[in-house]
Amino acid sequence: MDAAYQWFAGANPVNATWPLVPTLLPDEIISSWLVRCALAQGCDPLTLTGSLWPGVRFWCADPDKGLSKSQATDLGVFAGMPVEVLNSSTLASIRSALSEQGDFPNAITPWILCLGLRNRRRSGGLQYCPQCFVERQPYYEIQSRLAWHSICPIHQLTLLDRCQCCGSPLCPHLLTPPEEDLGRCHRCRFELKSAMGRTISSDAMCLQHAADRLLAGETQFYGDERLGVPDWFYLCRWMLGILRSAARARSSSSKQFFQRLNVDFEALTRPSTGLPFQYLTPMDRAHLLADTWKMIQAGPESLAQACSEFSIAPSLMPLPAGNPPACVMSIILGLQGRRSKGDIHHHADAPRSGKSVLMQWHRLLRKTKR
Ligand SMILES: [Zn+2]
Ligand SMILES: [Zn+2]
């Protein structure tokens, strides 16, 4: 398996105004470095950003999506960092590669983990490997925010998105002095490196590597079709949607359909919260990504044949927002050609299932545990 992909090399400060500026470490995401800047000055992150940008509620929005021009200029002067280096430690370039446009939507951004913000509180959205925190100084990387990353490529451990001791989501921006680094939980001060890691199927790792290599300029194929970055990620989102639809509405035909694609239908479970992919835990995402990889490996001909053989309804294969690539559209058009409009029945008056009520309960727990 390849070594971990590197997004950028890191940088040392030059002629900084602040007395103590830590090195921007390889792949470090900007919010992680800003918290370390604050702790190095002996203040909390809110004080640091409040003095830098008065009136801006910096930590109440997603700090990693990117800096405005004036914010980057101010920060560059105080921290002694070139603006380009600061921008490379945000998610802006990855967003533009994934969507061919730089702006983040107001709603969920595909493939970027959601922080679930309420003021400065969060419900998730940041992940780490405990063994990496043992072997190097603790900090968060670009990939700590990427939804296709669910496993540490160095240690093969499933990433963690909360404190294993108290269950709080990771909120390094709520650390205050005398903490000097990002190694502890902000709430209970548990040493994050002490968490137990778990290993998981390598298929999720294969997809993770393929996605990273694609963004690094390598080509990815679906069958014989060469797919660019937005198209390949669209294909993955579509397959994730198919897996989640099938887990909601189980049937014998969908079981046979997935068997044909080498996906273990019995093991296919609904994430406990039922939330969009960008909100799910690393473990839930790893299971879904592993099955997505198997579906990609099966290829478009097998998928189209399995749809036809087991009379798969178009409702099992909802199209995500965006522009579907030609390979997806040809499968969808093939499906629609076989179905009459009257095939789909809705049961609006039926009572809600126990599973659906339980899912709502898990969502409520997640909201209250910030
Ligand atoms: Zn690791
Ligand atoms: Zn804790």
Coordinates of C-alpha atoms and ligand atoms in Angstrom, one line a residue:
M1 CA 0.0 0.0 0.0
D2 CA 1.3 3.5 -0.8
A3 CA 2.5 5.9 1.8
A4 CA 0.2 8.6 3.0
Y5 CA -0.4 11.3 0.4
Q6 CA 0.9 14.7 1.3
W7 CA -1.2 17.8 0.5
F8 CA 1.6 20.4 1.3
A9 CA 5.0 20.4 2.9
G10 CA 4.5 22.9 5.8
A11 CA 6.4 26.1 6.4
N12 CA 8.5 28.0 9.0
P13 CA 7.6 31.6 10.0
V14 CA 9.8 34.5 8.8
N15 CA 9.8 37.9 10.5
A16 CA 6.7 37.3 12.5
T17 CA 5.1 40.1 14.6
W18 CA 3.9 37.6 17.2
P19 CA 6.7 36.6 19.6
L20 CA 6.2 32.8 19.3
V21 CA 4.8 31.3 16.1
P22 CA 4.9 27.5 15.7
T23 CA 5.9 25.9 12.4
L24 CA 3.0 25.1 10.1
L25 CA 3.5 21.3 10.0
P26 CA 3.1 19.1 6.9
D27 CA -0.6 18.9 5.9
E28 CA -1.7 20.9 9.0
I29 CA -5.2 22.4 8.6
I30 CA -5.3 26.1 9.4
S31 CA -7.5 25.9 12.4
S32 CA -5.1 23.4 14.1
W33 CA -2.2 25.8 13.6
L34 CA -4.1 28.8 14.8
V35 CA -5.0 27.1 18.0
R36 CA -1.3 26.2 18.4
C37 CA -0.4 29.8 17.7
A38 CA -2.7 31.0 20.5
L39 CA -1.5 28.4 23.0
A40 CA 2.1 29.4 22.2
Q41 CA 1.3 33.0 23.1
G42 CA -0.3 31.8 26.3
C43 CA -3.8 32.9 25.3
D44 CA -6.9 31.0 24.1
P45 CA -7.8 30.9 20.4
L46 CA -10.8 33.2 20.8
T47 CA -8.5 36.0 22.2
L48 CA -6.0 35.5 19.4
T49 CA -8.5 35.7 16.6
G50 CA -10.5 38.5 18.4
S51 CA -7.4 40.7 18.5
L52 CA -6.5 39.9 14.9
W53 CA -10.0 40.3 13.4
P54 CA -12.1 42.4 15.9
G55 CA -15.8 41.8 15.5
V56 CA -15.4 38.6 13.5
R57 CA -16.9 35.5 15.2
F58 CA -14.2 33.4 13.6
W59 CA -14.8 30.1 15.5
C60 CA -18.6 30.3 15.0
A61 CA -18.2 29.5 11.3
D62 CA -16.1 26.8 9.7
P63 CA -12.5 28.1 10.0
D64 CA -11.0 25.7 7.5
K65 CA -13.1 26.7 4.5
G66 CA -10.7 29.5 3.7
L67 CA -9.7 33.0 4.6
S68 CA -10.8 36.2 3.0
K69 CA -8.1 38.2 1.3
S70 CA -7.8 40.7 4.1
Q71 CA -7.8 38.0 6.7
A72 CA -5.0 36.1 5.0
T73 CA -3.0 39.4 4.6
D74 CA -3.4 40.3 8.3
L75 CA -2.5 36.8 9.5
G76 CA 0.4 36.6 7.1
V77 CA 1.9 39.8 8.6
F78 CA 1.4 38.7 12.3
A79 CA 2.5 35.1 11.8
G80 CA 5.3 35.7 9.2
M81 CA 3.7 33.3 6.7
P82 CA 3.2 33.9 2.9
V83 CA -0.5 34.2 2.0
E84 CA -0.2 31.3 -0.5
V85 CA 1.0 29.0 2.3
L86 CA -1.9 30.0 4.5
N87 CA -4.4 29.4 1.7
S88 CA -2.9 26.0 1.0
S89 CA -3.6 24.9 4.6
T90 CA -7.4 25.5 4.0
L91 CA -10.0 23.3 2.2
A92 CA -10.5 25.9 -0.6
S93 CA -8.3 24.2 -3.2
I94 CA -9.8 20.8 -2.5
R95 CA -13.3 22.2 -2.8
S96 CA -12.5 23.8 -6.2
A97 CA -11.0 20.5 -7.4
L98 CA -14.1 18.5 -6.4
S99 CA -16.6 20.9 -7.9
E100 CA -14.8 23.0 -10.4
Q101 CA -16.0 26.1 -8.4
G102 CA -14.3 27.7 -5.4
D103 CA -17.3 28.6 -3.3
F104 CA -18.7 26.5 -0.5
P105 CA -22.5 26.1 -0.6
N106 CA -24.4 27.3 2.5
A107 CA -25.7 23.8 3.0
I108 CA -23.6 20.6 3.3
T109 CA -20.5 20.5 1.1
P110 CA -20.1 17.1 -0.5
W111 CA -17.0 15.3 0.9
I112 CA -16.2 17.9 3.6
L113 CA -17.0 16.7 7.1
C114 CA -19.7 18.9 8.8
L115 CA -18.8 20.5 12.1
G116 CA -22.4 20.8 13.2
L117 CA -21.9 24.3 14.6
R118 CA -23.9 26.0 17.2
N119 CA -21.9 29.1 18.3
R120 CA -18.5 27.7 19.1
R121 CA -19.9 24.2 20.0
R122 CA -19.6 21.4 17.5
S123 CA -21.1 18.0 17.1
G124 CA -18.2 16.4 15.1
G125 CA -16.4 17.0 11.8
L126 CA -12.8 16.6 12.9
Q127 CA -10.9 13.2 13.1
Y128 CA -7.6 11.9 14.2
C129 CA -5.5 8.7 14.6
P130 CA -4.5 8.0 18.2
Q131 CA -1.2 6.2 17.1
C132 CA -0.2 9.3 15.1
F133 CA -0.6 11.4 18.2
V134 CA 1.7 8.9 20.0
E135 CA 4.4 9.1 17.4
R136 CA 4.4 12.8 16.5
Q137 CA 3.2 16.0 18.2
P138 CA -0.6 16.2 18.1
Y139 CA -2.1 18.3 15.4
Y140 CA -4.9 18.0 12.8
E141 CA -4.4 17.6 9.1
I142 CA -6.3 18.6 5.9
Q143 CA -7.5 15.0 5.8
S144 CA -9.0 15.4 9.3
R145 CA -11.8 17.2 7.5
L146 CA -12.2 14.9 4.4
A147 CA -15.2 12.6 4.4
W148 CA -13.5 9.9 2.2
H149 CA -10.7 9.6 4.9
S150 CA -11.8 7.1 7.5
I151 CA -8.6 5.2 8.2
C152 CA -5.0 6.2 9.0
P153 CA -2.9 5.2 6.0
I154 CA 0.2 4.8 8.3
H155 CA -1.3 2.7 11.1
Q156 CA -4.4 1.2 9.3
L157 CA -6.5 2.3 12.3
T158 CA -10.0 3.7 12.0
L159 CA -9.9 7.4 12.8
L160 CA -11.7 8.8 15.8
D161 CA -13.9 11.8 15.9
R162 CA -14.6 12.2 19.6
C163 CA -12.9 11.7 23.0
Q164 CA -13.0 8.1 23.9
C165 CA -13.3 9.0 27.6
C166 CA -16.2 11.5 27.7
G167 CA -17.7 11.2 24.2
S168 CA -17.2 14.9 23.4
P169 CA -16.5 15.8 19.7
L170 CA -13.0 17.1 19.1
C171 CA -13.0 20.8 19.7
P172 CA -9.3 21.9 19.9
H173 CA -10.4 25.6 19.5
L174 CA -11.9 25.3 23.0
L175 CA -8.6 24.5 24.6
T176 CA -7.2 27.2 26.9
P177 CA -3.9 27.7 28.7
P178 CA -2.2 26.1 30.6
E179 CA -2.7 23.6 27.8
E180 CA 0.4 23.9 25.5
D181 CA -0.6 21.6 22.7
L182 CA -3.6 19.8 21.1
G183 CA -3.0 16.5 22.9
R184 CA -6.0 16.5 25.3
C185 CA -9.8 16.6 25.2
H186 CA -11.0 20.1 25.8
R187 CA -13.7 18.9 28.2
C188 CA -12.2 16.1 30.4
R189 CA -8.5 16.5 29.6
F190 CA -8.2 12.8 28.5
E191 CA -4.9 12.3 26.6
L192 CA -6.2 11.6 23.1
K193 CA -3.2 9.5 22.2
S194 CA -4.3 7.0 24.9
A195 CA -7.5 6.0 22.9
M196 CA -7.8 2.4 21.7
G197 CA -7.6 2.2 17.9
R198 CA -9.5 -0.4 15.8
T199 CA -8.5 -1.9 12.4
I200 CA -11.1 -2.3 9.6
S201 CA -11.4 -3.7 6.1
S202 CA -8.8 -2.5 3.6
D203 CA -11.4 -1.8 0.9
A204 CA -12.2 1.6 2.5
M205 CA -8.4 2.2 2.4
C206 CA -8.3 1.3 -1.3
L207 CA -11.0 3.9 -2.0
Q208 CA -9.2 6.5 0.1
H209 CA -6.0 6.0 -1.7
A210 CA -7.7 6.1 -5.1
A211 CA -9.4 9.4 -4.2
D212 CA -6.1 10.9 -3.0
R213 CA -4.2 9.7 -6.1
L214 CA -7.0 11.1 -8.3
L215 CA -6.6 14.6 -6.7
A216 CA -2.8 14.3 -7.1
G217 CA -3.3 13.9 -10.9
E218 CA -3.6 10.2 -11.5
T219 CA -6.4 8.8 -13.6
Q220 CA -9.3 6.7 -12.3
F221 CA -11.5 4.5 -14.4
Y222 CA -15.0 3.1 -14.1
G223 CA -15.0 0.2 -16.5
D224 CA -13.2 1.6 -19.6
E225 CA -14.3 5.1 -19.0
R226 CA -11.7 7.5 -17.7
L227 CA -13.2 9.8 -15.1
G228 CA -12.1 13.3 -14.0
V229 CA -12.2 14.4 -10.4
P230 CA -15.8 15.7 -10.2
D231 CA -17.2 12.7 -12.2
W232 CA -15.4 10.1 -10.1
F233 CA -16.5 11.6 -6.8
Y234 CA -20.1 11.9 -8.2
L235 CA -20.0 8.2 -9.1
C236 CA -19.0 7.4 -5.4
R237 CA -21.8 9.6 -4.1
W238 CA -24.3 7.8 -6.3
M239 CA -23.1 4.5 -5.0
L240 CA -23.2 5.6 -1.4
G241 CA -26.8 6.7 -2.0
I242 CA -27.6 3.2 -3.5
L243 CA -26.2 1.5 -0.5
R244 CA -28.1 3.7 1.9
S245 CA -31.4 3.3 0.0
A246 CA -30.9 -0.5 0.0
A247 CA -30.3 -0.6 3.8
R248 CA -33.5 1.4 4.3
A249 CA -35.7 -0.8 2.1
R250 CA -34.5 -4.4 2.2
S251 CA -35.8 -6.9 -0.3
S252 CA -34.8 -10.2 -1.7
S253 CA -34.1 -8.7 -5.1
S254 CA -31.8 -6.1 -3.7
K255 CA -30.0 -8.8 -1.7
Q256 CA -29.3 -10.7 -4.9
F257 CA -28.4 -7.5 -6.7
F258 CA -25.7 -6.8 -4.1
Q259 CA -24.5 -10.4 -4.0
R260 CA -23.8 -10.0 -7.7
L261 CA -21.7 -6.9 -7.0
N262 CA -19.7 -8.8 -4.2
V263 CA -21.3 -6.6 -1.5
D264 CA -22.3 -8.4 1.8
F265 CA -26.0 -7.3 2.0
E266 CA -26.5 -8.9 5.4
A267 CA -23.7 -6.8 6.8
L268 CA -25.1 -3.6 5.3
T269 CA -26.5 -1.6 8.2
R270 CA -28.1 1.8 8.5
P271 CA -25.9 4.3 10.4
S272 CA -27.4 4.9 13.8
T273 CA -28.1 8.6 13.2
G274 CA -29.3 8.2 9.6
L275 CA -27.6 11.6 8.9
P276 CA -26.0 12.7 5.6
F277 CA -22.7 11.1 4.9
Q278 CA -20.6 14.2 5.9
Y279 CA -22.0 13.9 9.5
L280 CA -21.3 10.1 10.0
T281 CA -18.7 8.7 12.3
P282 CA -15.4 7.4 10.7
M283 CA -16.5 3.8 11.4
D284 CA -19.9 4.3 9.6
R285 CA -18.2 6.0 6.7
A286 CA -15.5 3.2 6.5
H287 CA -18.2 0.5 6.1
L288 CA -20.0 2.5 3.3
L289 CA -16.8 3.4 1.5
A290 CA -15.6 -0.2 1.6
D291 CA -18.8 -1.3 -0.1
T292 CA -18.6 1.6 -2.6
W293 CA -15.1 0.4 -3.6
K294 CA -16.5 -3.2 -4.2
M295 CA -19.3 -1.7 -6.4
I296 CA -16.7 0.3 -8.4
Q297 CA -14.5 -2.7 -8.9
A298 CA -17.5 -4.7 -10.2
G299 CA -17.8 -2.3 -13.1
P300 CA -20.6 -0.7 -15.0
E301 CA -21.6 -3.7 -17.1
S302 CA -22.1 -5.9 -14.0
L303 CA -24.1 -3.1 -12.4
A304 CA -26.4 -2.7 -15.4
Q305 CA -26.8 -6.4 -15.8
A306 CA -27.6 -6.9 -12.1
C307 CA -30.2 -4.0 -12.3
S308 CA -31.9 -5.7 -15.2
E309 CA -31.8 -9.2 -13.9
F310 CA -33.2 -8.4 -10.5
S311 CA -35.6 -5.7 -11.6
I312 CA -34.1 -2.9 -9.5
A313 CA -36.3 0.1 -9.2
P314 CA -35.0 3.5 -10.1
S315 CA -36.0 4.6 -6.6
L316 CA -33.1 2.5 -5.2
M317 CA -30.7 4.5 -7.2
P318 CA -31.4 8.2 -6.5
L319 CA -29.1 10.7 -8.3
P320 CA -27.3 13.1 -6.1
A321 CA -27.3 16.8 -6.9
G322 CA -24.9 17.9 -9.6
N323 CA -24.0 16.7 -13.1
P324 CA -24.0 12.9 -13.5
P325 CA -21.2 11.5 -15.7
A326 CA -22.2 9.6 -18.9
C327 CA -21.6 6.2 -17.3
V328 CA -24.1 6.9 -14.6
M329 CA -26.7 8.4 -16.9
S330 CA -26.6 5.4 -19.3
I331 CA -27.4 3.0 -16.4
I332 CA -30.2 5.2 -15.1
L333 CA -31.7 5.6 -18.6
G334 CA -31.6 1.8 -19.0
L335 CA -33.5 1.4 -15.7
Q336 CA -36.1 4.0 -16.6
G337 CA -36.7 2.3 -19.9
R338 CA -37.8 -0.8 -18.1
R339 CA -40.1 0.8 -15.6
S340 CA -43.6 2.2 -16.0
K341 CA -44.5 5.2 -14.0
G342 CA -47.1 3.4 -11.9
D343 CA -44.6 1.1 -10.3
I344 CA -43.8 3.1 -7.3
H345 CA -46.2 3.1 -4.4
H346 CA -46.0 5.4 -1.4
H347 CA -47.4 4.5 2.0
A348 CA -47.8 7.9 3.5
D349 CA -50.4 6.8 6.1
A350 CA -48.4 3.8 7.4
P351 CA -47.1 4.1 11.0
R352 CA -43.4 4.8 11.4
S353 CA -41.2 1.8 12.0
G354 CA -39.4 1.3 15.3
K355 CA -36.0 1.7 13.5
S356 CA -37.1 5.1 12.2
V357 CA -38.1 6.3 15.7
L358 CA -34.8 5.0 17.1
M359 CA -32.8 6.8 14.4
Q360 CA -34.5 10.1 15.4
W361 CA -33.6 9.4 19.0
H362 CA -29.9 8.9 18.1
R363 CA -30.0 12.3 16.2
L364 CA -31.5 14.0 19.3
L365 CA -28.7 12.5 21.5
R366 CA -26.1 13.8 19.0
K367 CA -27.5 17.3 19.0
T368 CA -27.6 17.5 22.8
K369 CA -24.1 16.1 23.4
R370 CA -21.9 19.0 22.2
Ligands
ZN1 ZN -1.9 7.0 12.4
ZN2 ZN -13.1 14.0 27.0

